[in-house]
C-alpha cells in the first residue's frame, strides 16, 4: 500500500495529497501520493499502519487545519488529535470526521436515530407540521417514537408487536403436560410446580395436549388469574384425589402462572440476557400495523 519511492515533488497540484516523511507509530519515513476526489482504500495486514496513516497522520492534519478556522471556543468542543509526526503534507483540504455510530444499536434503533437524522426531522415536523386542533405549538418530543408522548400506543415505538400464541408456546401438541407440551413454561422445579398445581386444579396432565378441551387449553396458556392452590408434590391425580378425601396436609401452597404471563413478564422484567433469550423463543413478532406508512 505504501509507495516509498514516489517522486513526491513531481505531484505538486490539487489532484493529489502528497505526504513526506510520515513517522506516526510504526511508519518509517513514508512518502506517498494519494489521488484526491476519489475513493481510496488502504489495505494491508493487521498492524501494518493503515490506521496510523489514515487517521493518525492524514486525518489528524486535516482536522488541525479545519480547527484553525474555528473560534477557540468551538475548538474546545472537539476531540483534538495529537499533531502527527510527519515532515510535510501538501494538497490536504481541511476535514472533520464523524462517528459512525454512538454505542451499540438497540431494538429501538433505526437508521434515523443512529445517524441522528431523526432529531432534525422531529425539529422540522414540530415547526412545519399540522397540529391537532387548538394546539399552537408542539415540542419536538411529540415527534419521537422514543418518548412517552410521541410513541405509538400499540407498539410503544418499537415498530414491532411481540405476542404469544398457542402454536408458539406449544410447539408439539401431541405431547402431554407431563411431557412438557407447554414448552414456554419454566423448566426444573418451577416446571414441576406448575404441573403439580394443574393436577390439584383437576387437569389431566397425561392426555395429549391437543385432546384437551379448548377452554382448558386457553386458560392454562393465557389466563391472567393466579389462583393459589394446595400442592401435593409429585402425587398422581389419583393420589391427589385420595389426599383431598383424607384432608391430608398439602406439601405447600402453589401459585399458578399462565404460560403467556410467564413469557411476557420474564421478557419485560428479567435482567438475565439468557432468560430473556429463552422466553423470546416462544414469542412471535410482527410489524406494528400503525408503523406501515404512518408511524
Ligand atoms: N496509540 C498508539 N500508540 C502506540 N502505538 C500504536 C498506537 N496505535 C497503533 N500503534 C502501533 O502502530 C502499529 C500500526 O498500527 P495500526 O493500528 O496503524 O495498524 P493497522 O494497519 O490499522 O492495523 P489493523 O488492520 O489491525 O487495524 C502497530 O504496531 C501498533 O501497535
Ligand atoms: Mg486499523
XYZ file of C-alpha atoms and ligand atoms in Angstrom:
327
model
C 0.000 0.000 0.000
C 2.862 2.409 0.617
C 4.796 3.744 -2.282
C 8.194 4.549 -0.768
C 9.832 5.619 -3.970
C 7.272 8.090 -5.287
C 8.654 11.257 -6.665
C 6.693 13.447 -4.296
C 7.724 16.845 -5.571
C 6.516 15.995 -9.077
C 2.952 15.859 -7.824
C 2.513 19.395 -6.559
C -1.001 20.039 -7.758
C -4.529 19.908 -6.349
C -5.300 16.495 -7.774
C -3.145 14.807 -5.158
C -2.331 14.755 -1.488
C 1.409 14.381 -1.042
C 2.847 13.019 2.179
C 6.537 13.241 3.050
C 8.264 11.604 5.982
C 5.301 10.071 7.824
C 6.553 8.582 11.121
C 3.398 8.011 13.166
C 3.714 4.823 15.263
C 5.477 2.216 13.124
C 5.567 4.220 9.890
C 9.194 4.564 8.779
C 9.559 7.888 6.953
C 6.880 7.003 4.472
C 6.407 9.122 1.333
C 3.290 8.711 -0.773
C 0.937 10.364 -3.231
C -2.808 9.865 -2.866
C -5.276 10.870 -5.589
C -7.941 13.399 -4.456
C -11.704 13.430 -5.023
C -11.862 9.692 -5.419
C -12.354 6.750 -3.119
C -9.017 5.449 -1.859
C -8.670 2.219 0.115
C -5.730 1.294 2.337
C -5.211 -2.439 2.643
C -2.587 -4.473 4.424
C -2.078 -6.930 7.241
C -3.134 -6.001 10.753
C -0.588 -3.742 12.398
C 0.957 -2.570 9.119
C -0.034 1.022 9.844
C -3.257 1.717 7.859
C -4.973 3.477 10.759
C -1.756 5.254 11.690
C -1.596 6.645 8.172
C -5.298 7.357 7.511
C -6.308 8.703 10.930
C -3.090 9.247 12.862
C -1.472 11.211 10.026
C -3.855 12.365 7.266
C -6.946 12.978 9.313
C -5.045 14.403 12.287
C -3.526 17.014 9.979
C -6.808 17.700 8.120
C -8.641 18.239 11.413
C -5.874 20.526 12.660
C -6.283 22.647 9.515
C -10.042 22.755 9.989
C -9.801 23.724 13.650
C -7.534 26.642 12.781
C -10.551 28.186 11.048
C -12.962 27.986 14.000
C -13.166 30.025 17.199
C -11.152 28.890 20.244
C -14.492 28.217 21.963
C -15.702 25.839 19.232
C -12.254 24.244 19.108
C -12.584 23.106 22.709
C -15.719 21.128 21.806
C -13.691 18.896 19.507
C -11.726 15.860 20.429
C -8.389 17.163 19.188
C -5.973 14.683 17.677
C -2.270 14.987 18.532
C -0.079 16.718 15.969
C 1.069 13.989 13.550
C 4.698 13.003 13.153
C 5.224 13.929 9.534
C 7.577 16.260 7.652
C 5.074 17.691 5.214
C 1.624 17.155 3.745
C 0.560 19.064 0.656
C -2.795 19.366 -1.058
C -4.767 18.324 2.008
C -8.149 20.057 2.485
C -9.489 20.766 5.999
C -11.776 17.978 7.222
C -13.846 16.680 10.099
C -14.651 13.025 10.705
C -17.984 11.905 12.175
C -18.517 8.936 14.453
C -20.121 6.078 12.548
C -22.401 5.243 15.453
C -22.825 6.097 19.090
C -22.657 2.874 21.060
C -24.394 -0.326 20.045
C -27.730 -0.118 18.269
C -30.654 -1.464 20.329
C -34.135 -2.693 19.386
C -35.194 0.949 19.444
C -32.516 1.986 16.938
C -33.397 2.975 13.401
C -31.333 4.426 10.571
C -32.797 7.755 11.679
C -31.878 7.508 15.332
C -28.412 6.019 14.826
C -27.438 8.764 12.373
C -29.328 11.387 14.479
C -31.182 12.357 11.289
C -34.460 11.792 13.134
C -33.622 14.681 15.503
C -33.580 17.037 12.537
C -36.815 15.581 11.155
C -38.523 15.978 14.519
C -37.460 19.590 14.626
C -38.800 20.099 11.116
C -42.152 18.450 11.902
C -42.536 20.421 15.119
C -42.094 23.670 13.167
C -43.974 22.943 9.960
C -46.337 20.036 10.751
C -50.102 20.233 11.247
C -51.005 20.274 14.940
C -54.152 18.769 16.467
C -56.999 21.311 16.732
C -56.433 24.096 19.351
C -52.752 23.227 19.746
C -50.489 26.180 18.955
C -47.030 24.705 19.372
C -45.742 21.216 19.841
C -42.481 20.155 21.428
C -40.345 18.077 19.084
C -40.511 15.265 21.675
C -44.039 14.607 20.404
C -42.475 13.526 17.141
C -40.084 10.988 18.654
C -41.076 7.310 18.909
C -38.688 7.066 21.870
C -40.633 9.350 24.215
C -43.893 8.537 26.044
C -45.605 11.475 24.293
C -44.528 10.502 20.818
C -44.530 6.727 20.902
C -47.112 4.700 19.032
C -49.626 3.445 21.629
C -49.736 -0.018 20.067
C -46.056 -0.949 19.799
C -44.560 1.734 22.118
C -42.261 2.871 19.377
C -40.581 -0.466 18.722
C -42.216 -0.843 15.312
C -42.990 -4.485 16.070
C -45.586 -6.165 18.235
C -44.489 -9.106 20.355
C -47.091 -11.684 21.185
C -47.606 -15.330 22.077
C -49.911 -17.898 20.512
C -50.819 -21.494 21.311
C -48.590 -22.546 18.442
C -45.628 -20.502 19.634
C -45.840 -21.808 23.209
C -46.883 -25.412 22.476
C -44.708 -26.431 19.531
C -45.694 -30.126 19.728
C -49.342 -30.679 20.667
C -49.018 -34.468 20.673
C -47.150 -34.222 23.989
C -48.855 -34.289 27.379
C -48.399 -31.606 30.005
C -46.193 -34.025 31.914
C -44.098 -34.402 28.755
C -43.688 -30.612 28.699
C -46.214 -29.797 25.983
C -46.164 -26.218 27.316
C -42.577 -25.651 26.252
C -42.719 -21.954 27.146
C -43.105 -22.705 30.832
C -40.012 -22.745 33.048
C -38.085 -25.993 33.429
C -36.779 -27.742 36.548
C -38.531 -27.126 39.871
C -40.799 -24.327 38.604
C -41.998 -26.572 35.765
C -42.846 -29.436 38.138
C -44.530 -26.971 40.474
C -46.844 -25.711 37.708
C -47.641 -29.294 36.677
C -48.482 -30.236 40.283
C -50.720 -27.150 40.533
C -52.594 -28.244 37.396
C -53.071 -31.702 38.951
C -54.504 -30.040 42.074
C -56.815 -27.988 39.851
C -58.096 -31.216 38.306
C -56.469 -31.031 34.880
C -55.387 -34.178 33.079
C -51.640 -33.879 32.678
C -51.289 -37.256 30.961
C -53.518 -36.606 27.965
C -52.002 -35.330 24.701
C -52.345 -31.540 24.666
C -54.489 -31.493 21.519
C -57.115 -33.710 23.163
C -57.750 -31.247 25.992
C -60.829 -29.031 25.539
C -60.103 -25.616 24.002
C -61.384 -23.672 27.018
C -58.995 -25.611 29.237
C -56.038 -25.104 26.905
C -56.775 -21.379 26.635
C -56.988 -20.949 30.385
C -53.691 -22.753 31.000
C -51.929 -20.720 28.331
C -53.465 -17.269 28.542
C -55.253 -16.557 31.822
C -54.294 -13.592 33.973
C -55.733 -15.327 37.034
C -53.166 -16.567 39.544
C -55.025 -18.969 41.824
C -53.182 -20.190 44.929
C -53.826 -23.902 45.455
C -52.652 -26.648 47.821
C -49.957 -28.730 46.146
C -49.153 -32.373 46.870
C -45.726 -32.527 45.272
C -45.223 -35.418 42.862
C -48.625 -37.010 43.546
C -50.571 -38.633 40.713
C -54.097 -37.268 40.065
C -55.446 -40.370 41.806
C -53.263 -39.783 44.888
C -54.267 -36.124 44.987
C -57.960 -37.074 44.998
C -57.238 -39.504 47.805
C -55.313 -36.847 49.742
C -58.254 -34.450 49.383
C -60.631 -37.099 50.715
C -58.450 -37.728 53.718
C -57.922 -33.962 54.228
C -54.171 -34.522 54.152
C -51.882 -31.560 54.811
C -50.529 -30.348 51.394
C -46.769 -30.015 50.758
C -47.202 -26.272 50.208
C -49.431 -23.615 48.633
C -48.533 -23.021 44.987
C -49.349 -20.023 42.781
C -50.394 -20.685 39.202
C -48.999 -18.577 36.345
C -50.182 -18.996 32.762
C -47.592 -19.577 30.068
C -48.335 -16.191 28.479
C -47.984 -14.391 31.789
C -44.679 -16.153 32.437
C -43.270 -15.339 28.978
C -44.426 -11.710 28.876
C -43.428 -10.995 32.467
C -39.997 -12.583 32.087
C -39.367 -10.863 28.744
C -40.251 -7.460 30.177
C -38.607 -7.750 33.586
C -35.722 -10.189 33.675
C -32.206 -8.830 33.995
C -30.758 -12.087 32.705
C -29.954 -11.987 28.998
C -30.166 -15.774 28.725
C -33.608 -15.916 30.399
C -34.829 -13.231 28.052
C -33.481 -15.116 25.076
C -35.108 -18.332 26.262
C -38.616 -16.882 26.572
C -38.225 -14.889 23.338
C -38.112 -18.221 21.522
C -41.783 -18.679 22.395
C -42.853 -15.262 21.129
C -43.792 -14.145 17.677
C -43.264 -10.644 16.372
C -44.901 -8.814 13.536
C -44.695 -5.314 12.136
C -46.924 -2.869 14.009
C -49.944 -2.074 11.799
C -49.573 1.602 12.770
C -45.985 1.639 11.560
C -46.924 0.826 7.981
C -46.696 4.236 6.394
C -47.905 6.462 9.211
C -45.709 5.588 12.189
N -1.930 4.710 20.057
C -0.859 4.000 19.759
N 0.287 4.123 20.468
C 1.369 3.395 20.168
N 1.441 2.524 19.165
C 0.360 2.357 18.419
C -0.848 3.077 18.667
N -1.776 2.703 17.753
C -1.153 1.787 16.970
N 0.119 1.582 17.361
C 1.067 0.664 16.731
O 1.296 1.075 15.415
C 1.377 -0.040 14.531
C 0.362 0.114 13.401
O -0.949 0.058 13.957
P -2.182 0.455 13.137
O -3.341 0.456 14.087
O -1.949 1.721 12.384
O -2.304 -0.754 12.113
P -3.480 -1.152 11.126
O -2.853 -1.459 9.817
O -4.543 -0.109 11.150
O -3.987 -2.493 11.791
P -5.464 -3.119 11.792
O -5.649 -3.772 10.459
O -5.387 -4.122 12.904
O -6.432 -2.016 12.064
C 1.163 -1.282 15.388
O 2.406 -1.800 15.702
C 0.501 -0.726 16.632
O 0.846 -1.493 17.763
Mg -6.597 -0.168 11.778
